[in-house]
PDB file of C-alpha atoms in Angstrom:
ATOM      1  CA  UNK D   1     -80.749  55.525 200.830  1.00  0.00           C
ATOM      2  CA  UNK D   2     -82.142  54.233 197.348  1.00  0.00           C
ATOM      3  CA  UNK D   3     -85.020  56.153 197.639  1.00  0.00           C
ATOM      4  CA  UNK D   4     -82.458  59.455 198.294  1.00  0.00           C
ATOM      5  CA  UNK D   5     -80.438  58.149 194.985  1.00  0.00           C
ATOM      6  CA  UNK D   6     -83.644  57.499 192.991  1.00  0.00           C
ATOM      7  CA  UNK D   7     -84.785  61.210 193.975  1.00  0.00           C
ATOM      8  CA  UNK D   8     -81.479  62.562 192.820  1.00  0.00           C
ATOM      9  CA  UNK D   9     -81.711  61.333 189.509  1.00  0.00           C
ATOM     10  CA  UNK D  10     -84.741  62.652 188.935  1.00  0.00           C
ATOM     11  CA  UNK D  11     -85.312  65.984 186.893  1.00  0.00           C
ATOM     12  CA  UNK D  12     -88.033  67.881 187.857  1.00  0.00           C
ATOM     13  CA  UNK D  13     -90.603  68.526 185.629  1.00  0.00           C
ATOM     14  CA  UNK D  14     -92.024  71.636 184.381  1.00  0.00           C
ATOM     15  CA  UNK D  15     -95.623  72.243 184.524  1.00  0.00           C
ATOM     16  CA  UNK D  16     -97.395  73.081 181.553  1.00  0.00           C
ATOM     17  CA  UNK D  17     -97.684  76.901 182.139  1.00  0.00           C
ATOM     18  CA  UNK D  18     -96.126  79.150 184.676  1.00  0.00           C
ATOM     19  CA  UNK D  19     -99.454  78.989 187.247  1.00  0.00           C
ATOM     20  CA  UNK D  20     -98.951  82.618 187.456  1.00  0.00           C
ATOM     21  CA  UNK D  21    -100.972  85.350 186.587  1.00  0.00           C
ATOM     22  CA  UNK D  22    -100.250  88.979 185.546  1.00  0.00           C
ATOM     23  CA  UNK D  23    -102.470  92.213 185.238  1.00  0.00           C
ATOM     24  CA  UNK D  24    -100.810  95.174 184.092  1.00  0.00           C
ATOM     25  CA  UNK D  25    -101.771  98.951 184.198  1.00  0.00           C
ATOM     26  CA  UNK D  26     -99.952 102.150 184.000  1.00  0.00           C
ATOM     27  CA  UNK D  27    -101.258 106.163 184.506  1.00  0.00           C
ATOM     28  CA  UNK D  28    -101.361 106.868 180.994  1.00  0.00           C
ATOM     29  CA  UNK D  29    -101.236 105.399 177.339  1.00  0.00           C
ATOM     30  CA  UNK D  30     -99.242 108.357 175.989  1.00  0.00           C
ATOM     31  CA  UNK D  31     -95.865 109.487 176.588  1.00  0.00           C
ATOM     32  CA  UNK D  32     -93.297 111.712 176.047  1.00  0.00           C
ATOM     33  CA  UNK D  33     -89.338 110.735 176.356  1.00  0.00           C
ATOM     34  CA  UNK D  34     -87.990 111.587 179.406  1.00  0.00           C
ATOM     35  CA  UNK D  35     -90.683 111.212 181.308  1.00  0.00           C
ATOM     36  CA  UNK D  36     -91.326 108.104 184.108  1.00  0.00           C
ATOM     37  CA  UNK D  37     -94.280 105.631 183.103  1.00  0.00           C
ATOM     38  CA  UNK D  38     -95.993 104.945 186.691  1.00  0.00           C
ATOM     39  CA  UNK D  39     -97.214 101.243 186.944  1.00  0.00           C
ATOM     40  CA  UNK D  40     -99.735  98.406 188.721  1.00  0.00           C
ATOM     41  CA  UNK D  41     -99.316  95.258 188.396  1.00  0.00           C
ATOM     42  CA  UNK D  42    -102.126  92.615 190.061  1.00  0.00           C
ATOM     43  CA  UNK D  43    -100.143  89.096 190.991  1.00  0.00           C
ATOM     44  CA  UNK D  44    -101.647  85.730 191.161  1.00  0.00           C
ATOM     45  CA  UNK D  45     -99.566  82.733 192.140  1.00  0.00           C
ATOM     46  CA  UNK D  46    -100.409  79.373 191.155  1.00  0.00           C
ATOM     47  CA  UNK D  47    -103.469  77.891 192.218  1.00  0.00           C
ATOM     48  CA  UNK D  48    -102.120  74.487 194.240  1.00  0.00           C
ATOM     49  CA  UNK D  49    -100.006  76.564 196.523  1.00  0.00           C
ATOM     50  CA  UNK D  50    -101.491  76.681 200.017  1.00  0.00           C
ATOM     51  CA  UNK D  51     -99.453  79.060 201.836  1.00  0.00           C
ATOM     52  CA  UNK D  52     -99.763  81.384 198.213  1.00  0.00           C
ATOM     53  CA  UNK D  53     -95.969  81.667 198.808  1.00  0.00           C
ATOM     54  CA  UNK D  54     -94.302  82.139 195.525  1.00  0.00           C
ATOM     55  CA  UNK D  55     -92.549  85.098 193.448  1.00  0.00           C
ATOM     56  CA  UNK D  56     -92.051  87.575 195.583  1.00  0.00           C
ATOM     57  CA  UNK D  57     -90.059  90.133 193.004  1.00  0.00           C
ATOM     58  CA  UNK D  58     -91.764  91.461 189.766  1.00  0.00           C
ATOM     59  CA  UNK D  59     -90.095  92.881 186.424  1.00  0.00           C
ATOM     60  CA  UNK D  60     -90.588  95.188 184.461  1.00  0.00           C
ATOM     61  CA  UNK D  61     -89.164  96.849 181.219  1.00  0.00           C
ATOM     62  CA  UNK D  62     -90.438  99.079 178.418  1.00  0.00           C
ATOM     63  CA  UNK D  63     -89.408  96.914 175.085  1.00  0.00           C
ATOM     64  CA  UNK D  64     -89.397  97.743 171.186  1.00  0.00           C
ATOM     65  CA  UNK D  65     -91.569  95.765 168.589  1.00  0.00           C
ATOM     66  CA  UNK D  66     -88.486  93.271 168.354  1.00  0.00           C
ATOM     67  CA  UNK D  67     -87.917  92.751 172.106  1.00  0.00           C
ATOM     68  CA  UNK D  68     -85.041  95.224 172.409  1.00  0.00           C
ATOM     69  CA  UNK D  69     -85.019  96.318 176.161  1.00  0.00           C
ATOM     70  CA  UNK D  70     -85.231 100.361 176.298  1.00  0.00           C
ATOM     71  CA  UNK D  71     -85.694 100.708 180.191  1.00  0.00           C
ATOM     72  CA  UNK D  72     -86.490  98.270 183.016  1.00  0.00           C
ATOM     73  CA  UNK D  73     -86.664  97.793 187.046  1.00  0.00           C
ATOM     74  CA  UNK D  74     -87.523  95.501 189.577  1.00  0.00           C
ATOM     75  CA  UNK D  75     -89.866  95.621 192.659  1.00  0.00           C
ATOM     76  CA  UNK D  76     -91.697  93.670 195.227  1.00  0.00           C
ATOM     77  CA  UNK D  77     -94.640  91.961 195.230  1.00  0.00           C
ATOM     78  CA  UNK D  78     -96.836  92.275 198.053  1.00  0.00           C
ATOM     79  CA  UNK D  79    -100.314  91.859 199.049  1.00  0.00           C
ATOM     80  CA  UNK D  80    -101.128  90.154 195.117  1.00  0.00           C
ATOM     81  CA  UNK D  81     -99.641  93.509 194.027  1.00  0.00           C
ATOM     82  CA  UNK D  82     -97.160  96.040 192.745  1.00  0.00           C
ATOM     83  CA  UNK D  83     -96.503  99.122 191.576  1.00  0.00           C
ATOM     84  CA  UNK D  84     -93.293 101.566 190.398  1.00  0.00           C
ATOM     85  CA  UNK D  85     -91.910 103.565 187.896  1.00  0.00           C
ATOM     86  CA  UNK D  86     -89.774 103.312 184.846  1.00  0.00           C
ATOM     87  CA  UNK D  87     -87.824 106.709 182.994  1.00  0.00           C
ATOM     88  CA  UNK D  88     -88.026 107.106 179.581  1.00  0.00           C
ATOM     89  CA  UNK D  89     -84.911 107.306 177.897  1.00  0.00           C
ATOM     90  CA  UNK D  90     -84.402 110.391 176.208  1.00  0.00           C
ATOM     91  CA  UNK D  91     -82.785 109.181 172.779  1.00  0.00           C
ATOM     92  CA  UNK D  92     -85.747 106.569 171.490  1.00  0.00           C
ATOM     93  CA  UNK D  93     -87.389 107.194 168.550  1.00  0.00           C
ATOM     94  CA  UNK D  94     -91.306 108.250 168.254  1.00  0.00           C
ATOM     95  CA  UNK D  95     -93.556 104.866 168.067  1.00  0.00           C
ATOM     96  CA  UNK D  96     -95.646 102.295 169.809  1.00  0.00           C
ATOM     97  CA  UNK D  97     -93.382 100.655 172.604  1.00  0.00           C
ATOM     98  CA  UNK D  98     -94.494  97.818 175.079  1.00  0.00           C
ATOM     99  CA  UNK D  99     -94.527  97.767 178.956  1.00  0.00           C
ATOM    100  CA  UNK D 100     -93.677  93.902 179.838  1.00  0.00           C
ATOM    101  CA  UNK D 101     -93.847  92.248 183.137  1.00  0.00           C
ATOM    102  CA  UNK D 102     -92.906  89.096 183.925  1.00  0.00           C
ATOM    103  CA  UNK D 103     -91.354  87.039 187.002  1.00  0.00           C
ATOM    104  CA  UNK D 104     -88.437  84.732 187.566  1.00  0.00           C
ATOM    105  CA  UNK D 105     -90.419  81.899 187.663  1.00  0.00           C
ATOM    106  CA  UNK D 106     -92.217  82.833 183.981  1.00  0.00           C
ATOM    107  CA  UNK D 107     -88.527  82.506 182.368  1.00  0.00           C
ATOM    108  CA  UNK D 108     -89.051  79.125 182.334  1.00  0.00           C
ATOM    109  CA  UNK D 109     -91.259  80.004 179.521  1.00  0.00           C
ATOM    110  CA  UNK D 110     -91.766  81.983 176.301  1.00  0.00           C
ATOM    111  CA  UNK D 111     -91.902  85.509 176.443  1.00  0.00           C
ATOM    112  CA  UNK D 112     -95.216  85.149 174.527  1.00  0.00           C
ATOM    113  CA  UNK D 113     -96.330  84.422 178.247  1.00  0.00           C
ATOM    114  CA  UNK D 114     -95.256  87.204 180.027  1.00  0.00           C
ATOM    115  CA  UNK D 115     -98.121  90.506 179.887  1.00  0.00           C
ATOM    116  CA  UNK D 116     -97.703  93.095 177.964  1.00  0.00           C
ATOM    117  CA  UNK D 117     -99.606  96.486 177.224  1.00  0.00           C
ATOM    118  CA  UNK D 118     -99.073  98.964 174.075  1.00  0.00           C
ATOM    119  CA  UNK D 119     -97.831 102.231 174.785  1.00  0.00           C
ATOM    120  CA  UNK D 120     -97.199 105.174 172.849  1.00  0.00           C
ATOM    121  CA  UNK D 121     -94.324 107.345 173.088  1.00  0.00           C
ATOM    122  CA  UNK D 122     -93.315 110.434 171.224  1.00  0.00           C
ATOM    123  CA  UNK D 123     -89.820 112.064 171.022  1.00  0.00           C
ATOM    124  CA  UNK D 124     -90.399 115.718 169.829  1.00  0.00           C
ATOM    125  CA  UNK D 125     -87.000 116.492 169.353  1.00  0.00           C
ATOM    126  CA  UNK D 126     -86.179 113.945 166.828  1.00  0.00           C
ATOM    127  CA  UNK D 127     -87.886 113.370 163.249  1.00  0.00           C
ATOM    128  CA  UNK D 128     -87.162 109.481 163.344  1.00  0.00           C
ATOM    129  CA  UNK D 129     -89.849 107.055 163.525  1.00  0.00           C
ATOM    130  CA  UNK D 130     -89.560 103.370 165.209  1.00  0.00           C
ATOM    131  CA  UNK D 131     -89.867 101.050 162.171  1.00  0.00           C
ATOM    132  CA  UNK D 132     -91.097  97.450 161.550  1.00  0.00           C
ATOM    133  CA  UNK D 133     -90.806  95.305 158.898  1.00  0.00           C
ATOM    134  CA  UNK D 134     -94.502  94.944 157.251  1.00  0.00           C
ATOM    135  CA  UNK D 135     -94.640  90.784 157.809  1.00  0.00           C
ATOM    136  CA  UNK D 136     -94.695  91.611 161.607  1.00  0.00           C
ATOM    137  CA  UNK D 137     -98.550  93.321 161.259  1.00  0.00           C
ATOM    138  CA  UNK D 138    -100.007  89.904 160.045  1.00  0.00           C
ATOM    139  CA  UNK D 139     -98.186  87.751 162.797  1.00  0.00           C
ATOM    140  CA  UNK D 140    -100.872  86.266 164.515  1.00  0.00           C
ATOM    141  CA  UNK D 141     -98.721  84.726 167.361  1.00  0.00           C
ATOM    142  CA  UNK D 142     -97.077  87.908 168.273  1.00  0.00           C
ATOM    143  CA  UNK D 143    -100.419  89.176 169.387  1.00  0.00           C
ATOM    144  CA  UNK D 144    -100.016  91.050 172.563  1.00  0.00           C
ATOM    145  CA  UNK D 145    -100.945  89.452 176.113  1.00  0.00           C
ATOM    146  CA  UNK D 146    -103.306  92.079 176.271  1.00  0.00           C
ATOM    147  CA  UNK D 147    -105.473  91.067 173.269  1.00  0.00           C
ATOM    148  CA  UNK D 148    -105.415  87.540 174.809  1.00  0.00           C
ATOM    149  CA  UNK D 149    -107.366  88.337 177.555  1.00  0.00           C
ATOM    150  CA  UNK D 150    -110.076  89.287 175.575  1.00  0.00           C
ATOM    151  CA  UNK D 151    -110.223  85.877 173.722  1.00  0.00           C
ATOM    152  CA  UNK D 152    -109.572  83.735 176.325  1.00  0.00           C
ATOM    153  CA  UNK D 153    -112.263  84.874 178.293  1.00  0.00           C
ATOM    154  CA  UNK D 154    -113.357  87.956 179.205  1.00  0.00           C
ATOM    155  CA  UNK D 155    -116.508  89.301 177.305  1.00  0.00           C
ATOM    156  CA  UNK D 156    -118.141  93.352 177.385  1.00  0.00           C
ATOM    157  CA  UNK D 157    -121.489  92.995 175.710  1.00  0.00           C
ATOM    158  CA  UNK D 158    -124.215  96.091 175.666  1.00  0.00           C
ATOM    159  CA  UNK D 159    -121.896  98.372 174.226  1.00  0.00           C
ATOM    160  CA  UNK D 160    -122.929 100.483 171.355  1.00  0.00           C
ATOM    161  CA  UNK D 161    -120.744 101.895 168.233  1.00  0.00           C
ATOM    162  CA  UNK D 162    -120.974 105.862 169.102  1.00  0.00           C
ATOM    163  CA  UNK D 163    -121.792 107.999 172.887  1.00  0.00           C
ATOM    164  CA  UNK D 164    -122.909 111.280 172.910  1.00  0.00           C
ATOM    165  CA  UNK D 165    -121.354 113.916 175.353  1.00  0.00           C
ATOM    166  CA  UNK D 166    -121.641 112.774 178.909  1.00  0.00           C
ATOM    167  CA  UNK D 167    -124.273 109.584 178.059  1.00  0.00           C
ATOM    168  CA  UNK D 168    -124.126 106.460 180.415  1.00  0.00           C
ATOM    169  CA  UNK D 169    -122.572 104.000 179.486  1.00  0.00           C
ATOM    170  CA  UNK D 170    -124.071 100.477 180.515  1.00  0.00           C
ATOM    171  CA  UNK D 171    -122.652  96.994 179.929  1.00  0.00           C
ATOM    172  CA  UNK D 172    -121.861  93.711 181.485  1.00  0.00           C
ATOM    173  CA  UNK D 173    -118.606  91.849 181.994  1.00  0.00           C
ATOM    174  CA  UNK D 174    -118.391  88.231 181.809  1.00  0.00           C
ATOM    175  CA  UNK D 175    -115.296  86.342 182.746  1.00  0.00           C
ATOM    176  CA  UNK D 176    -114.792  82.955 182.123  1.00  0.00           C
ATOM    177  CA  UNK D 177    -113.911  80.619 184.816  1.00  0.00           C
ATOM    178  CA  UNK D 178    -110.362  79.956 183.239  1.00  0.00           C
ATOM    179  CA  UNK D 179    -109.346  83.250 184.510  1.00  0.00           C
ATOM    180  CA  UNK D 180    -108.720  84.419 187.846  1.00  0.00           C
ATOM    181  CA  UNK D 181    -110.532  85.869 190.153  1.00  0.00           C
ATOM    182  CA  UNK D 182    -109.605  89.229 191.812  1.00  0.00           C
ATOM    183  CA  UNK D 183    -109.307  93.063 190.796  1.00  0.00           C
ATOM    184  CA  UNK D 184    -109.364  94.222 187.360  1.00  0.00           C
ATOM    185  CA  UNK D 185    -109.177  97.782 185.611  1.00  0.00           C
ATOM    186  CA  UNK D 186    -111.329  98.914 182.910  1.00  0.00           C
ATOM    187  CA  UNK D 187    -110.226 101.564 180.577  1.00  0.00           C
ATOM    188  CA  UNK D 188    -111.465 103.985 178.256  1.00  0.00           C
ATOM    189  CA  UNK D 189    -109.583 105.395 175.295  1.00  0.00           C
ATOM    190  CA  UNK D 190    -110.331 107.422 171.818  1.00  0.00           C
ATOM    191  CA  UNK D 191    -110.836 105.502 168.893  1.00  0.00           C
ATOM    192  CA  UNK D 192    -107.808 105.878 166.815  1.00  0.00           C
ATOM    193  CA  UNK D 193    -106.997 104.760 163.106  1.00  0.00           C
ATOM    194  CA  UNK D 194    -104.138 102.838 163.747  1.00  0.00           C
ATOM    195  CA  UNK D 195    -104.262  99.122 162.597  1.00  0.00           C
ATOM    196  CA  UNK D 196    -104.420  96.466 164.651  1.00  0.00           C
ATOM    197  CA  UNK D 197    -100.209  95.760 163.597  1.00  0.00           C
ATOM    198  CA  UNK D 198     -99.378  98.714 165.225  1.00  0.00           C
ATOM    199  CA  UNK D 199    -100.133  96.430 168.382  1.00  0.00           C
ATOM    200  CA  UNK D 200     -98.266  93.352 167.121  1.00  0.00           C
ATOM    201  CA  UNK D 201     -95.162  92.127 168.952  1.00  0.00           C
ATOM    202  CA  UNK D 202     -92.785  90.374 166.832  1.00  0.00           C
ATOM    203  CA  UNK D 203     -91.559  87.687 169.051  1.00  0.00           C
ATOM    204  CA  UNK D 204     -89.940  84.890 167.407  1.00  0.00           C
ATOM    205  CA  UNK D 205     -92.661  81.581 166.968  1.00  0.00           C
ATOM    206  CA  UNK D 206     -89.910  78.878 167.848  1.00  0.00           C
ATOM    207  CA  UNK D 207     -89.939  80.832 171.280  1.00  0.00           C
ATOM    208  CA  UNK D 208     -93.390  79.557 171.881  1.00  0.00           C
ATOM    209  CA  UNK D 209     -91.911  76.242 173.576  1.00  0.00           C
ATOM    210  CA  UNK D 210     -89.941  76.064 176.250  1.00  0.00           C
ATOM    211  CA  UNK D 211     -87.187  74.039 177.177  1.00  0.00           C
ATOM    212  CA  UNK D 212     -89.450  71.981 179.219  1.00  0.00           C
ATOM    213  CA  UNK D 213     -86.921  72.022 181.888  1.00  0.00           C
ATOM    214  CA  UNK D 214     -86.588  74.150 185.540  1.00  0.00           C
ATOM    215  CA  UNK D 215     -83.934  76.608 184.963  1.00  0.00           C
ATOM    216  CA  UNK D 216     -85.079  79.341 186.997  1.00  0.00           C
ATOM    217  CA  UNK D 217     -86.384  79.041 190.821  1.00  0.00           C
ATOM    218  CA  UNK D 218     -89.033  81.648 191.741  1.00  0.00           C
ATOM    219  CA  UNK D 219     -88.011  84.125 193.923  1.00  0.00           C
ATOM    220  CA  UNK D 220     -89.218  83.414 197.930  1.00  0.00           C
ATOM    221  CA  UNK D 221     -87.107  85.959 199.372  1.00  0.00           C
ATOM    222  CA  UNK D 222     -87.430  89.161 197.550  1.00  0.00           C
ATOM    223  CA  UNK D 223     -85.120  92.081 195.973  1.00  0.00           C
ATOM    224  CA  UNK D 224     -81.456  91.187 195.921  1.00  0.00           C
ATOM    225  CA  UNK D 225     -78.553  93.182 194.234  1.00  0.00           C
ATOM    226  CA  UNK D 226     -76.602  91.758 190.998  1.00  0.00           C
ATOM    227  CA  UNK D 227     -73.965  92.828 189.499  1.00  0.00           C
ATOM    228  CA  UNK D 228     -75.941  93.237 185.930  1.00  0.00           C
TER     229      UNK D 228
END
């Protein structure tokens, strides 16, 4: 009976990170409004689970700079994967938009956690731009989740500055034994001359802490219907 009293009064702690791992990739980089962005998304639950039993339900949303939510859905996780599609609205300005995924679970944390990839989207029947405020480019904590990969871990050497037409392309991939093991997509895209701000996020820096308290439970048991 103590030990049932002694257990009640304890608050769980939350781990230091989420133990969950996200890889997201869509069909294309470039979009028009109106149109539905088709997604991936490779899972990896937390390491000291046994039975690998964890989220089971993934989101997604297509966000602004600022974290405004444009579009988003929900789908299920299965076999370390999934994969959907998200519509466009029609009335969004022309700019670079983000595609972030994230679980239940990963609330328990800052957004600057969840993964995130840079998309471009152009409305041709409206002359307005999607505008930042210039601080935002030098930001260096509201670097994307994509970018991180790359310097937490993952290095391409043997690559050279310019390919001719239809030359093979050779290099090597090292990842770092931080980061997880399973399957990963490599893309190739035109150089462009945007900066690199054009691929900042401008989430808040106090966000970077959590509360350091369980607020949200992961989802074991899949898709469920709310009223939101």
């Amino acid at each position: 009976m103590q030990g049932a009293v002694w257990a009640q009064q304890q608050s769980l702690l939350l781990p230091e990170d989420s133990g969950e791992s996200i890889i997201l990739s869509c069909d294309r980089e470039f979009y028009g409004v109106s149109e539905h962005i088709h997604y991936f998304a490779s899972y990896s639950a937390p390491e000291e689970l046994e039975s690998g039993a964890w989220s089971t339900v993934l989101y997604v949303e297509l966000i602004s700079w600022d974290g405004t939510k444009q579009a988003s859905s929900k789908v299920y996780i299965t076999d370390n994967g999934a994969s959907g599609k998200i519509e466009i609205p029609k009335t969004i300005p022309s700019g670079v938009y983000y595609l972030r995924a994230y679980t239940r679970w990963m609330r328990n944390y800052s957004p600057i956690s969840y993964t995130y990839l840079p998309l471009k989207i152009l409305n041709p029947f409206s002359q307005e731009m999607l505008t930042r405020p210039a601080e935002v480019e030098t930001d260096l904590q509201s670097m994307a989740r994509v970018a991180e990969y790359l310097n937490d871990g993952i290095v391409l050497s043997g690559l050279k500055d310019q390919y001719g037409t239809r030359e093979q392309v050779e290099l090597e991939i090292q990842i770092q034994e931080a980061l997880m093991s399973g399957p990963y997509s490599l893309g190739v895209a035109k150089s462009s001359g945007q900066s690199s701000g054009d691929y900042n996020l401008g989430l808040k820096p106090e966000a970077d802490t959590g509360s350091g308290k369980i607020e949200y439970l992961p989802e074991l048991n899949g898709l469920t219907l709310s009223g939101r």
